[in-house]
Coordinates of C-alpha atoms in Angstrom, one line a residue:
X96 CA 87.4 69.1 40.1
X97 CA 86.0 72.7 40.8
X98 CA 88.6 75.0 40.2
X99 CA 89.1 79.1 40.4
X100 CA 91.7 80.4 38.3
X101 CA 92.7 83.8 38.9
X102 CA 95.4 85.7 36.7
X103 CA 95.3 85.5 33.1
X104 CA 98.4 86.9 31.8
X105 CA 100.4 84.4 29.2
X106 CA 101.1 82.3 32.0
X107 CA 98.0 81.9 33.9
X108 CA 96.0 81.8 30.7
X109 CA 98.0 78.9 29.1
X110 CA 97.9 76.7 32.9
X111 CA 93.8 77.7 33.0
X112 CA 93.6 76.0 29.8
X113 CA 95.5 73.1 30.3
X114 CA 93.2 72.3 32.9
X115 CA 90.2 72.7 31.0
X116 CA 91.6 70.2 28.5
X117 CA 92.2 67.8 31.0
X118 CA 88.3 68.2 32.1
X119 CA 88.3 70.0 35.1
X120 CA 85.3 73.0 35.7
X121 CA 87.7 75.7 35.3
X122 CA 85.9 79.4 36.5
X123 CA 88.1 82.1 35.3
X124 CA 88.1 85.5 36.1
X125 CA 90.9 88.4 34.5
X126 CA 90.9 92.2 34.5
X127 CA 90.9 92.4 30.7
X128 CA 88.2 90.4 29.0
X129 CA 90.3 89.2 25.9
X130 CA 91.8 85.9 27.8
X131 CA 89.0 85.4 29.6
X132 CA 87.1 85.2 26.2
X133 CA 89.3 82.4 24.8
X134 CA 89.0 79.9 27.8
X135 CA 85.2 80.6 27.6
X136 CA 85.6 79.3 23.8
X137 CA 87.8 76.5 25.6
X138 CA 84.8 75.5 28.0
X139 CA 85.9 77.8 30.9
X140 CA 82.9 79.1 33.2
X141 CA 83.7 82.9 33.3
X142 CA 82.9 85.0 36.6
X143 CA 82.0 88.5 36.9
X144 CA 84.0 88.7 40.4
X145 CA 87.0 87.5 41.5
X146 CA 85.2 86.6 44.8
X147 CA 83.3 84.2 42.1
X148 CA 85.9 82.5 40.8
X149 CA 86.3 81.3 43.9
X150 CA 83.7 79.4 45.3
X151 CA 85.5 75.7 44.0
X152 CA 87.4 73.5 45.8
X153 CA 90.8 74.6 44.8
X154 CA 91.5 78.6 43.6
X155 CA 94.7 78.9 41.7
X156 CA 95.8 82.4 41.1
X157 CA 98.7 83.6 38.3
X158 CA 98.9 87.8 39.3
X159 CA 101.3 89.9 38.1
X160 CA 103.1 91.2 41.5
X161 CA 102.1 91.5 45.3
X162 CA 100.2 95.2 44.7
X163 CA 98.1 92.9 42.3
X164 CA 97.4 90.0 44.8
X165 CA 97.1 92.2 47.8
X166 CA 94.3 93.9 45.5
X167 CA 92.5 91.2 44.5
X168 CA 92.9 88.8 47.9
X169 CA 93.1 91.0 50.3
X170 CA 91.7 94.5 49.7
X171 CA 89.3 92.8 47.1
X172 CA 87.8 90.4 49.8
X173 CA 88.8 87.5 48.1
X174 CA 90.1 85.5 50.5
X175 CA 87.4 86.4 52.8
X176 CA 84.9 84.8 50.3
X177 CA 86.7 81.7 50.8
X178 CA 85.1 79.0 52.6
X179 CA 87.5 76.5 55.2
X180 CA 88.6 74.1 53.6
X181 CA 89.6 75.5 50.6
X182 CA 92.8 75.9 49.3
X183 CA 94.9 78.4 47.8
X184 CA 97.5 77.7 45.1
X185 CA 99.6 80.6 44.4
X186 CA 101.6 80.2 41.2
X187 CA 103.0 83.5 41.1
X188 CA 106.0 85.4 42.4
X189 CA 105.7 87.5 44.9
X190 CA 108.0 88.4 48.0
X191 CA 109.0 86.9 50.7
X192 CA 106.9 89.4 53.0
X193 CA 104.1 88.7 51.3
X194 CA 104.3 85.6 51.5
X195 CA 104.6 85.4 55.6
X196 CA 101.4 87.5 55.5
X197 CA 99.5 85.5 53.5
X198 CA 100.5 82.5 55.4
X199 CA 98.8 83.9 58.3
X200 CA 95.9 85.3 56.8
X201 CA 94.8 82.1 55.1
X202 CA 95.5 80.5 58.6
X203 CA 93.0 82.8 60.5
X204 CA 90.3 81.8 57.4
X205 CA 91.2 78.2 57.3
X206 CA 91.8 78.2 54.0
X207 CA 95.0 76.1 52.9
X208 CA 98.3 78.3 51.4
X209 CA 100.4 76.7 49.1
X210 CA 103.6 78.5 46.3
X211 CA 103.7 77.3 43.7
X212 CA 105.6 79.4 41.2
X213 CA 106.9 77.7 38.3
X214 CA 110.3 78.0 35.3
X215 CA 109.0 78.1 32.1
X216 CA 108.3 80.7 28.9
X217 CA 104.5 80.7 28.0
X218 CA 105.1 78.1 25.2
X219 CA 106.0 75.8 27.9
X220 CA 103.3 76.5 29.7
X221 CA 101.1 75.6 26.9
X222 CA 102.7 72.4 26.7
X223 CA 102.2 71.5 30.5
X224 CA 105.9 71.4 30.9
X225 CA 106.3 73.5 33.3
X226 CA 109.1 73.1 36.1
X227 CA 106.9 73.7 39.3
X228 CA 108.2 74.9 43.0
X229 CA 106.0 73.4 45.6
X230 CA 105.5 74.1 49.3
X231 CA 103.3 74.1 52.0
X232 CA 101.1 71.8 54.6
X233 CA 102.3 68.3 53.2
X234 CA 98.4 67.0 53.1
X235 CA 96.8 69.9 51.5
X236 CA 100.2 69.4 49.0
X237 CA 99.2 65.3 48.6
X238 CA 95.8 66.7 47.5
X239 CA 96.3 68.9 44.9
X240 CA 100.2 67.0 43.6
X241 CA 97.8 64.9 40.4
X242 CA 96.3 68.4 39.6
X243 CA 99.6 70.3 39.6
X244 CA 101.4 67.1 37.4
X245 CA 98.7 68.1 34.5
X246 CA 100.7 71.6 34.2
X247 CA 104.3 70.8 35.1
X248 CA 106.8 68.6 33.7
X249 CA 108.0 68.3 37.2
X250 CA 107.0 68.9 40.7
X251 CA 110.1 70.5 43.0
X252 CA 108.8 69.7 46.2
X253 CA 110.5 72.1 48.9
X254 CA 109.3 71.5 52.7
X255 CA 105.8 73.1 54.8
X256 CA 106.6 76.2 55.1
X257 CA 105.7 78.4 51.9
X258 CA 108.6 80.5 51.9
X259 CA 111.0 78.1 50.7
X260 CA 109.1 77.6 47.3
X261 CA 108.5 81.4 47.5
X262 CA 112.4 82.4 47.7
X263 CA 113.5 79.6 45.6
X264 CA 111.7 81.0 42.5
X265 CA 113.2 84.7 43.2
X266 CA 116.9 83.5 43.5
X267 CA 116.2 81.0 40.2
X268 CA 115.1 84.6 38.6
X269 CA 117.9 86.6 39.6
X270 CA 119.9 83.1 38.2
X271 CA 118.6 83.9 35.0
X272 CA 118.6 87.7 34.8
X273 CA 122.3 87.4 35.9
X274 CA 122.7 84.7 32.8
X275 CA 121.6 86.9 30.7
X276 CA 123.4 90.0 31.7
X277 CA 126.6 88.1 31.1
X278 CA 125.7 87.1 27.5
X279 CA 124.4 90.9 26.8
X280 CA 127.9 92.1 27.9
X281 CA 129.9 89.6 26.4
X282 CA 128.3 90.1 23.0
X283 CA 128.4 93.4 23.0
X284 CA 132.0 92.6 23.7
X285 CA 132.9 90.6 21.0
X286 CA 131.2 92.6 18.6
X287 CA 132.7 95.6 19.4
X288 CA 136.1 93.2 17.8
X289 CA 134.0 92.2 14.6
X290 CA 132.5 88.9 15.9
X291 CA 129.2 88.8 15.6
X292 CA 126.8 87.9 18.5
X293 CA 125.4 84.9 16.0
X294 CA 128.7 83.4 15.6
X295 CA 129.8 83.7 19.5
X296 CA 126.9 82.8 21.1
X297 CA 126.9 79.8 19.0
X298 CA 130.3 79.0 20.2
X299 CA 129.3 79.1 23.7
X300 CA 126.0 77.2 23.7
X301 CA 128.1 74.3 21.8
X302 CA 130.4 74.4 24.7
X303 CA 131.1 76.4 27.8
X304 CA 127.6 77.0 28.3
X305 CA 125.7 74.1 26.8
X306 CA 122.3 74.8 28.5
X307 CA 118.3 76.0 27.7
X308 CA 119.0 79.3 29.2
X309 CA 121.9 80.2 27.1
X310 CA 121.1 78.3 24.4
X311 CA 117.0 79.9 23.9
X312 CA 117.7 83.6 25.2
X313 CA 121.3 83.2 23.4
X314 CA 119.3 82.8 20.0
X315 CA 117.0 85.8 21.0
X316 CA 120.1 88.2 21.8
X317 CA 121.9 87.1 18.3
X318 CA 118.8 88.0 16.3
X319 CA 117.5 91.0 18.7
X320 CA 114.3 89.3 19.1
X321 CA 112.9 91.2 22.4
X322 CA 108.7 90.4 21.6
X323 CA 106.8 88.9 21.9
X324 CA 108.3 88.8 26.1
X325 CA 108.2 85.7 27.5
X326 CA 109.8 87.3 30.6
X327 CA 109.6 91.4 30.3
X328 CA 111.8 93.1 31.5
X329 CA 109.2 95.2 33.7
X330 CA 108.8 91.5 35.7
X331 CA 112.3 91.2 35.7
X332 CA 113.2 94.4 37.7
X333 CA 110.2 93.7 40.1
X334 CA 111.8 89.9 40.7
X335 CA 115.4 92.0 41.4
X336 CA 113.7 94.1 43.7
X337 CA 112.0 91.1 45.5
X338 CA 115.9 89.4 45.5
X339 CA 117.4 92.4 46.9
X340 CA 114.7 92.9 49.5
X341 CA 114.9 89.6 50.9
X342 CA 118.8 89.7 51.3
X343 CA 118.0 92.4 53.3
X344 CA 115.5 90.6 55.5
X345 CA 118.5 88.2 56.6
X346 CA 121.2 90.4 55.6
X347 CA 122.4 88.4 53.2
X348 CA 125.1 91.2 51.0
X349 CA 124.0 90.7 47.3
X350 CA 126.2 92.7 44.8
X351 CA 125.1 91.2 41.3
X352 CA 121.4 91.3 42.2
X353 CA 122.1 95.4 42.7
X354 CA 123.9 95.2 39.6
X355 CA 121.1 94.1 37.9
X356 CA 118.6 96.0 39.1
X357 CA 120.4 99.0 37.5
X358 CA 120.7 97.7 33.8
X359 CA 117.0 97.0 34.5
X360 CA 116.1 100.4 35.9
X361 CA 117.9 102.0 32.5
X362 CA 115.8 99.2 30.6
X363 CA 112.4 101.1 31.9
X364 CA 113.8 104.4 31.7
X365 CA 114.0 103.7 28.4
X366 CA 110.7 102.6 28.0
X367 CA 111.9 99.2 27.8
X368 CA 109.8 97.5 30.0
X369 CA 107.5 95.2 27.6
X370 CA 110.7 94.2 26.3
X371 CA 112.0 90.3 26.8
X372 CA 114.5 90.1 29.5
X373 CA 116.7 89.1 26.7
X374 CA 116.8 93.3 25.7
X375 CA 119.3 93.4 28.3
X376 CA 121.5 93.1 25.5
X377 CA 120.2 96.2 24.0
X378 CA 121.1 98.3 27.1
X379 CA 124.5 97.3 27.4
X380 CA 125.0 97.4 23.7
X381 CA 123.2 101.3 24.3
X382 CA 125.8 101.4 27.2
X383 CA 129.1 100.7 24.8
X384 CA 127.4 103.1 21.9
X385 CA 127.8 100.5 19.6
X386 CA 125.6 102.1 17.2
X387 CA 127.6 104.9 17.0
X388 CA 130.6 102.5 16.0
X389 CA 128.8 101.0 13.3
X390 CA 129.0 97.8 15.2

């Protein structure tokens, strides 16, 4: 199959080259050259537009945030380049208003829409085991559902209507950010008493809290492990930002997401932002002045 990939960040890099392993014609196309370089060693056709990359049958696109897609789809013309018939497979996560507008601009050019963000660290990615959200127009999804199985472990399939996949992968976010607030103030809780984050964290991830999420960025906070980011903390505040703003599209109150948002804001202020999401730890341990305690 003739396939656009757009996006080559950890994420969209490692999906590109699953696809290229499993013999698709995979055109790429990436702001920075470096990624785009290492598919091209892979087999990858590399395009000198983003209005090249997508002349295939299918364009699948991994960008950063919504000022990213709206400059590259929209104000970048690449959507207009798009012939009918083609469709659109967003992986990334972007908000819901976004989302409705893209819905109705890929309408008007007859090209097919559908989210599909995914769960997953960029190891997982690699290893095509991603957990993928899916929605949109149930025969353009039947198309593209053997394509989508090569990078995902499993297929979530959520309904017509794009939003659903769309919101579902900002409150999962805000799921996990919230996760791993709790652990980054419960450490820094126990240690302040002389336990150390090793030994409690291993305690809860045997028991209570016997779960990936825990148990992977558990073992990142107990060894203060914040990069390589699998998740930055930049991404992080912008997935906040996209929870908050859709509670406020159907006024739904949300108390922890504002919560959140703040550790996350003193996170950048700190220069933080390249960080893991697991540095949350670091600002609430920065919070209790732990290193002032000798803690």
């Amino acid at each position: 199959m003739k396939i656009g990939f757009i996006g080559l960040g950890s994420m969209g890099r490692a999906m590109a080259g699953n696809l290229i392993r499993a013999g698709h014609e995979v055109t790429v196309w990436n702001r920075s050259a470096g990624p785009v370089d290492e598919l091209a060693a892979l087999g990858a056709k590399i395009a000198r537009s983003p209005e090249r990359a997508a002349q295939g049958e299918l364009v699948l696109s991994m960008l950063a945030n919504d000022q990213a897609m709206r400059e590259v789809f929209l104000d970048g013309g690449v959507l207009a380049a798009m012939d009918p018939g083609v469709i659109h497979i967003n992986h990334a996560t972007v908000s819901v208003a976004l989302t409705h507008e893209l819905i109705a601009l890929h309408a008007a050019q007859r090209v097919g829409y559908i989210a599909a963000p995914v769960f997953g660290r960029p190891e997982v990615a690699a290893a095509g085991k991603l957990n993928m959200l899916v929605s949109g127009d149930s025969v353009s999804v039947g198309k593209v559902t053997p394509l989508l199985e090569q990078m995902a472990a499993k297929l979530w399939p959520l309904g017509e209507d794009p939003v659903r996949a769309t919101i579902a992968k900002i409150a999962g976010n805000m799921m996990l950010a919230a996760a791993i607030e709790s652990m980054a103030e419960a450490t820094v809780l126990t240690r302040a008493y002389g336990v150390s984050a090793t030994d409690f964290l291993e305690i809860m991830n045997n028991t209570l809290f016997a779960s990936p999420v825990y148990q992977n960025y558990g073992r990142m906070i107990a060894e203060q492990r914040f990069e390589p980011a699998g998740f930055a903390m930049a991404l992080g505040h912008k997935d906040i930002g996209l929870a908050l703003a859709a509670g406020e599209g159907e006024k739904v109150p949300m108390p922890l997401a504002s919560l959140l948002r703040d550790a996350l804001t003193e996170a950048l202020a700190a220069g933080e932002g390249k960080l893991d999401l697991s540095g949350l730890s670091q600002v609430a341990a920065r919070r209790a002045r732990l290193d002032q305690r000798g803690q």
